[in-house]
Amino acid sequence: MSVEDNQRRTFLRLITQLRPHWASDAALPARIQMLLARHRQFGSRDRKLYRELIYTAVRYRPWIEPLLDREPGEALRRVAWFAADLPATHTFKETFAVGPPPGGDKTELLPAWFKAHCPEIFAGAELDAQLRRAPVWLRLQTEASALVFEEFDRRGWKWLTPSVPGRAIQLLTEADVISTDAWRQGLVEVQDVGSQLILETIGIEPRGHWLDACAGAGGKTLQLAGVLGAAGRIDAHDVRPATLDELQIRATRAHHWCRVIAGADATNGPGAAADRTRPQIRIVRGAIQGVYDGVLVDAPCSGSGTWRRAPHLKWVTTEESIVRAGETQRTLLDRFSAHVRPGGRLVYATCSLSARENETVVNAFLAAHPEYRPETFTQTFGATLRSPGLLILPAHHDSDGFFVASLRRN
């Protein structure tokens, strides 16, 4: 059996095992990872090949799945055409991407019901962006960019910096970032440029005491620490202990003084932010106490802004799940808005493109909380106004999709 024939058989066998789950399993990436790990004979290049082919099939599922039973050769040809041209896929594409390029109505490759939530992604450049694999973006943690670029150049990696302020780098080469000295020394973090722009739009002053209420693994926590500087302080909170463990590791690698405290120890006193003997990042395990100069609610959401990176979410997300997410988001805003001092800032963000998780949630909050008003954005970076917030669409900066609203407490 030739190498190419073995690849064809292996790919179709893997897809057969995944088909019962790819329209229902929100944890499909973990399932794919375990499936590939079971094949001990796979080398690194094999795993990269089949991972790309599988995600391509998921991304183009309506154009692939109907053919798998009756015309598996045509399904394979389409996957080969649509897959990214990477070192691991190049030979596969040369062998199987034959004949005319497949085509059709691209809007079929998005859930039709979602058009009412975000019509922009159903046409033009935004629709094309939804069908491309998301790039890898990094954020420089320090001003020592020359050291990072020198190492990337030594490794032969291609990269570029976008035409927006900040410290974003787009990697144009498939690369193992965590193997670099730059990563180990805390000079770079993986963070999508759209995520970075959330804090860049709202004009945070380099001081003050902030709460990152839904910190997760801390991407925005670390970015916020850089914005606030040595005079600033952040309390990072999340209900998932494992993500806070990861945040602590990342904060230490990024050279931020970090301490874990119980919620009862997080009470804020006057002048606390100016006390430089305190850690810049405190990981709060437990209830939040006191008030802050600013509160960031980076709320859990449907993740529709990440469909390029996680295409299975297109098929497992439902209108009902978006309704439930909106209810959770309102609850979080109500809860954490109470921790903003008078004159302070409340920042709401999601990685969703759905209006029902974004401006609908914020406008409902404002109607119920007259003590808050929308704050003017200092920069928009070409984002789309969705009053009272901004929608960062993927095509403009080749990013994931995000929403941000900045509110001021009277």
PDB file of C-alpha atoms in Angstrom, residues 84-249:
ATOM      1  CA  ALA A  84      -4.367  24.757   4.615  1.00  0.00           C
ATOM      2  CA  ASP A  85      -1.141  24.273   2.665  1.00  0.00           C
ATOM      3  CA  LEU A  86       1.251  23.387   5.471  1.00  0.00           C
ATOM      4  CA  PRO A  87       4.470  21.346   5.477  1.00  0.00           C
ATOM      5  CA  ALA A  88       2.481  18.424   6.889  1.00  0.00           C
ATOM      6  CA  THR A  89      -0.326  18.662   4.303  1.00  0.00           C
ATOM      7  CA  HIS A  90       1.578  19.680   1.183  1.00  0.00           C
ATOM      8  CA  THR A  91       2.068  16.208  -0.302  1.00  0.00           C
ATOM      9  CA  PHE A  92      -1.488  15.171   0.592  1.00  0.00           C
ATOM     10  CA  LYS A  93      -2.854  18.227  -1.214  1.00  0.00           C
ATOM     11  CA  GLU A  94      -0.688  17.605  -4.265  1.00  0.00           C
ATOM     12  CA  THR A  95      -2.009  14.045  -4.458  1.00  0.00           C
ATOM     13  CA  PHE A  96      -5.707  14.503  -3.745  1.00  0.00           C
ATOM     14  CA  ALA A  97      -6.614  18.144  -4.549  1.00  0.00           C
ATOM     15  CA  VAL A  98      -7.248  17.295  -8.180  1.00  0.00           C
ATOM     16  CA  GLY A  99      -9.846  18.539 -10.643  1.00  0.00           C
ATOM     17  CA  PRO A 100     -11.724  21.840 -10.383  1.00  0.00           C
ATOM     18  CA  PRO A 101     -11.900  23.663  -7.030  1.00  0.00           C
ATOM     19  CA  PRO A 102     -15.095  22.776  -5.146  1.00  0.00           C
ATOM     20  CA  GLY A 103     -17.632  25.552  -4.808  1.00  0.00           C
ATOM     21  CA  GLY A 104     -21.098  26.364  -3.607  1.00  0.00           C
ATOM     22  CA  ASP A 105     -23.087  28.758  -1.465  1.00  0.00           C
ATOM     23  CA  LYS A 106     -20.638  29.661   1.291  1.00  0.00           C
ATOM     24  CA  THR A 107     -23.438  30.753   3.616  1.00  0.00           C
ATOM     25  CA  GLU A 108     -24.315  27.051   3.938  1.00  0.00           C
ATOM     26  CA  LEU A 109     -21.126  26.727   5.958  1.00  0.00           C
ATOM     27  CA  LEU A 110     -22.575  28.797   8.789  1.00  0.00           C
ATOM     28  CA  PRO A 111     -25.701  28.023  10.865  1.00  0.00           C
ATOM     29  CA  ALA A 112     -28.567  29.776   9.041  1.00  0.00           C
ATOM     30  CA  TRP A 113     -30.259  30.777  12.291  1.00  0.00           C
ATOM     31  CA  PHE A 114     -27.200  32.825  13.308  1.00  0.00           C
ATOM     32  CA  LYS A 115     -27.774  35.411  10.559  1.00  0.00           C
ATOM     33  CA  ALA A 116     -30.240  37.225  12.810  1.00  0.00           C
ATOM     34  CA  HIS A 117     -27.500  37.461  15.459  1.00  0.00           C
ATOM     35  CA  CYS A 118     -24.668  38.774  13.251  1.00  0.00           C
ATOM     36  CA  PRO A 119     -25.539  39.356   9.564  1.00  0.00           C
ATOM     37  CA  GLU A 120     -22.078  40.775   8.805  1.00  0.00           C
ATOM     38  CA  ILE A 121     -20.358  37.387   8.761  1.00  0.00           C
ATOM     39  CA  PHE A 122     -22.664  36.057   6.041  1.00  0.00           C
ATOM     40  CA  ALA A 123     -21.204  38.145   3.216  1.00  0.00           C
ATOM     41  CA  GLY A 124     -17.999  39.466   1.645  1.00  0.00           C
ATOM     42  CA  ALA A 125     -14.675  39.452   3.406  1.00  0.00           C
ATOM     43  CA  GLU A 126     -16.206  38.410   6.726  1.00  0.00           C
ATOM     44  CA  LEU A 127     -17.722  35.283   5.197  1.00  0.00           C
ATOM     45  CA  ASP A 128     -14.397  34.413   3.561  1.00  0.00           C
ATOM     46  CA  ALA A 129     -12.617  34.926   6.886  1.00  0.00           C
ATOM     47  CA  GLN A 130     -14.972  32.455   8.581  1.00  0.00           C
ATOM     48  CA  LEU A 131     -13.706  29.734   6.247  1.00  0.00           C
ATOM     49  CA  ARG A 132     -10.019  30.353   6.932  1.00  0.00           C
ATOM     50  CA  ARG A 133      -8.027  28.829   9.727  1.00  0.00           C
ATOM     51  CA  ALA A 134      -7.279  31.382  12.445  1.00  0.00           C
ATOM     52  CA  PRO A 135      -3.641  32.516  12.716  1.00  0.00           C
ATOM     53  CA  VAL A 136      -1.475  32.368  15.820  1.00  0.00           C
ATOM     54  CA  TRP A 137      -1.104  35.731  17.542  1.00  0.00           C
ATOM     55  CA  LEU A 138       1.354  36.596  20.300  1.00  0.00           C
ATOM     56  CA  ARG A 139       1.639  39.542  22.643  1.00  0.00           C
ATOM     57  CA  LEU A 140       4.979  40.974  23.704  1.00  0.00           C
ATOM     58  CA  GLN A 141       5.060  41.142  27.479  1.00  0.00           C
ATOM     59  CA  THR A 142       7.868  43.692  27.654  1.00  0.00           C
ATOM     60  CA  GLU A 143       9.675  46.264  25.547  1.00  0.00           C
ATOM     61  CA  ALA A 144      12.409  43.681  24.843  1.00  0.00           C
ATOM     62  CA  SER A 145      10.967  42.972  21.386  1.00  0.00           C
ATOM     63  CA  ALA A 146      14.399  42.814  19.716  1.00  0.00           C
ATOM     64  CA  LEU A 147      15.282  39.680  21.721  1.00  0.00           C
ATOM     65  CA  VAL A 148      12.078  37.973  20.591  1.00  0.00           C
ATOM     66  CA  PHE A 149      12.519  38.901  16.946  1.00  0.00           C
ATOM     67  CA  GLU A 150      16.164  37.831  16.949  1.00  0.00           C
ATOM     68  CA  GLU A 151      15.254  34.382  18.243  1.00  0.00           C
ATOM     69  CA  PHE A 152      12.398  33.979  15.756  1.00  0.00           C
ATOM     70  CA  ASP A 153      14.720  35.015  12.927  1.00  0.00           C
ATOM     71  CA  ARG A 154      17.366  32.507  14.059  1.00  0.00           C
ATOM     72  CA  ARG A 155      14.743  29.776  13.913  1.00  0.00           C
ATOM     73  CA  GLY A 156      13.715  30.840  10.418  1.00  0.00           C
ATOM     74  CA  TRP A 157      10.191  31.786  11.519  1.00  0.00           C
ATOM     75  CA  LYS A 158       8.220  34.339   9.557  1.00  0.00           C
ATOM     76  CA  TRP A 159       6.229  36.907  11.485  1.00  0.00           C
ATOM     77  CA  LEU A 160       4.667  40.345  11.142  1.00  0.00           C
ATOM     78  CA  THR A 161       3.370  43.121  13.343  1.00  0.00           C
ATOM     79  CA  PRO A 162      -0.095  44.554  12.583  1.00  0.00           C
ATOM     80  CA  SER A 163      -0.925  48.177  11.828  1.00  0.00           C
ATOM     81  CA  VAL A 164      -2.504  48.703  15.248  1.00  0.00           C
ATOM     82  CA  PRO A 165      -0.901  50.025  18.430  1.00  0.00           C
ATOM     83  CA  GLY A 166       0.121  47.541  21.055  1.00  0.00           C
ATOM     84  CA  ARG A 167       2.452  44.571  21.186  1.00  0.00           C
ATOM     85  CA  ALA A 168       0.855  42.044  18.844  1.00  0.00           C
ATOM     86  CA  ILE A 169       2.828  39.681  16.590  1.00  0.00           C
ATOM     87  CA  GLN A 170       1.312  37.329  14.019  1.00  0.00           C
ATOM     88  CA  LEU A 171       3.270  34.138  13.418  1.00  0.00           C
ATOM     89  CA  LEU A 172       3.245  33.144   9.753  1.00  0.00           C
ATOM     90  CA  THR A 173       5.087  29.878  10.380  1.00  0.00           C
ATOM     91  CA  GLU A 174       3.742  26.829  12.192  1.00  0.00           C
ATOM     92  CA  ALA A 175       5.889  26.996  15.280  1.00  0.00           C
ATOM     93  CA  ASP A 176       6.239  25.563  18.763  1.00  0.00           C
ATOM     94  CA  VAL A 177       6.223  28.826  20.700  1.00  0.00           C
ATOM     95  CA  ILE A 178       6.574  27.210  24.115  1.00  0.00           C
ATOM     96  CA  SER A 179       9.941  25.760  23.118  1.00  0.00           C
ATOM     97  CA  THR A 180      11.473  29.235  22.772  1.00  0.00           C
ATOM     98  CA  ASP A 181      13.657  31.148  25.185  1.00  0.00           C
ATOM     99  CA  ALA A 182      11.274  34.080  24.671  1.00  0.00           C
ATOM    100  CA  TRP A 183       8.406  32.006  26.089  1.00  0.00           C
ATOM    101  CA  ARG A 184      10.411  30.556  28.981  1.00  0.00           C
ATOM    102  CA  GLN A 185      11.666  34.023  29.945  1.00  0.00           C
ATOM    103  CA  GLY A 186       8.147  35.472  29.923  1.00  0.00           C
ATOM    104  CA  LEU A 187       8.726  37.796  26.971  1.00  0.00           C
ATOM    105  CA  VAL A 188       5.709  36.613  24.952  1.00  0.00           C
ATOM    106  CA  GLU A 189       2.235  35.211  25.568  1.00  0.00           C
ATOM    107  CA  VAL A 190      -0.216  33.633  23.154  1.00  0.00           C
ATOM    108  CA  GLN A 191      -3.162  36.030  22.823  1.00  0.00           C
ATOM    109  CA  ASP A 192      -5.330  36.830  19.814  1.00  0.00           C
ATOM    110  CA  VAL A 193      -4.964  40.376  18.497  1.00  0.00           C
ATOM    111  CA  GLY A 194      -8.718  40.937  18.816  1.00  0.00           C
ATOM    112  CA  SER A 195      -8.491  40.017  22.479  1.00  0.00           C
ATOM    113  CA  GLN A 196      -5.619  42.476  22.878  1.00  0.00           C
ATOM    114  CA  LEU A 197      -7.665  45.271  21.275  1.00  0.00           C
ATOM    115  CA  ILE A 198     -10.384  44.989  23.928  1.00  0.00           C
ATOM    116  CA  LEU A 199      -8.225  46.753  26.513  1.00  0.00           C
ATOM    117  CA  GLU A 200      -6.629  49.026  23.899  1.00  0.00           C
ATOM    118  CA  THR A 201     -10.016  50.549  22.951  1.00  0.00           C
ATOM    119  CA  ILE A 202     -11.010  51.779  26.380  1.00  0.00           C
ATOM    120  CA  GLY A 203      -8.102  53.986  27.423  1.00  0.00           C
ATOM    121  CA  ILE A 204      -7.083  52.596  30.817  1.00  0.00           C
ATOM    122  CA  GLU A 205      -4.818  54.888  32.832  1.00  0.00           C
ATOM    123  CA  PRO A 206      -1.565  53.328  34.145  1.00  0.00           C
ATOM    124  CA  ARG A 207      -2.567  53.048  37.792  1.00  0.00           C
ATOM    125  CA  GLY A 208      -5.446  51.916  39.976  1.00  0.00           C
ATOM    126  CA  HIS A 209      -6.843  48.757  41.489  1.00  0.00           C
ATOM    127  CA  TRP A 210      -8.806  46.488  39.143  1.00  0.00           C
ATOM    128  CA  LEU A 211     -10.766  43.276  39.426  1.00  0.00           C
ATOM    129  CA  ASP A 212     -10.626  40.742  36.591  1.00  0.00           C
ATOM    130  CA  ALA A 213     -13.829  39.004  37.615  1.00  0.00           C
ATOM    131  CA  CYS A 214     -13.794  36.102  35.122  1.00  0.00           C
ATOM    132  CA  ALA A 215     -10.040  35.836  34.711  1.00  0.00           C
ATOM    133  CA  GLY A 216      -9.778  32.309  33.370  1.00  0.00           C
ATOM    134  CA  ALA A 217      -6.148  31.452  32.625  1.00  0.00           C
ATOM    135  CA  GLY A 218      -5.271  35.135  32.733  1.00  0.00           C
ATOM    136  CA  GLY A 219      -4.540  36.386  29.217  1.00  0.00           C
ATOM    137  CA  LYS A 220      -6.218  39.729  29.827  1.00  0.00           C
ATOM    138  CA  THR A 221      -5.055  39.760  33.468  1.00  0.00           C
ATOM    139  CA  LEU A 222      -1.432  39.801  32.314  1.00  0.00           C
ATOM    140  CA  GLN A 223      -2.156  42.366  29.613  1.00  0.00           C
ATOM    141  CA  LEU A 224      -3.956  44.570  32.161  1.00  0.00           C
ATOM    142  CA  ALA A 225      -0.996  44.264  34.522  1.00  0.00           C
ATOM    143  CA  GLY A 226       1.224  45.669  31.793  1.00  0.00           C
ATOM    144  CA  VAL A 227      -1.185  48.559  31.148  1.00  0.00           C
ATOM    145  CA  LEU A 228      -1.559  49.487  34.820  1.00  0.00           C
ATOM    146  CA  GLY A 229       2.170  49.323  35.470  1.00  0.00           C
ATOM    147  CA  ALA A 230       3.962  49.196  38.810  1.00  0.00           C
ATOM    148  CA  ALA A 231       1.473  51.569  40.454  1.00  0.00           C
ATOM    149  CA  GLY A 232      -1.458  49.310  39.575  1.00  0.00           C
ATOM    150  CA  ARG A 233      -2.845  46.187  41.166  1.00  0.00           C
ATOM    151  CA  ILE A 234      -5.205  43.442  39.999  1.00  0.00           C
ATOM    152  CA  ASP A 235      -7.351  40.919  41.807  1.00  0.00           C
ATOM    153  CA  ALA A 236      -7.996  37.935  39.526  1.00  0.00           C
ATOM    154  CA  HIS A 237     -11.070  35.834  40.270  1.00  0.00           C
ATOM    155  CA  ASP A 238     -12.689  32.822  38.631  1.00  0.00           C
ATOM    156  CA  VAL A 239     -14.958  29.999  39.739  1.00  0.00           C
ATOM    157  CA  ARG A 240     -12.721  27.399  38.020  1.00  0.00           C
ATOM    158  CA  PRO A 241      -9.741  26.528  40.261  1.00  0.00           C
ATOM    159  CA  ALA A 242      -7.745  24.902  37.450  1.00  0.00           C
ATOM    160  CA  THR A 243      -7.709  28.081  35.371  1.00  0.00           C
ATOM    161  CA  LEU A 244      -6.450  30.088  38.338  1.00  0.00           C
ATOM    162  CA  ASP A 245      -3.656  27.551  38.790  1.00  0.00           C
ATOM    163  CA  GLU A 246      -2.664  28.169  35.175  1.00  0.00           C
ATOM    164  CA  LEU A 247      -2.853  31.936  35.722  1.00  0.00           C
ATOM    165  CA  GLN A 248      -0.438  31.661  38.629  1.00  0.00           C
ATOM    166  CA  ILE A 249       2.061  29.786  36.442  1.00  0.00           C
TER     167      ILE A 249
END
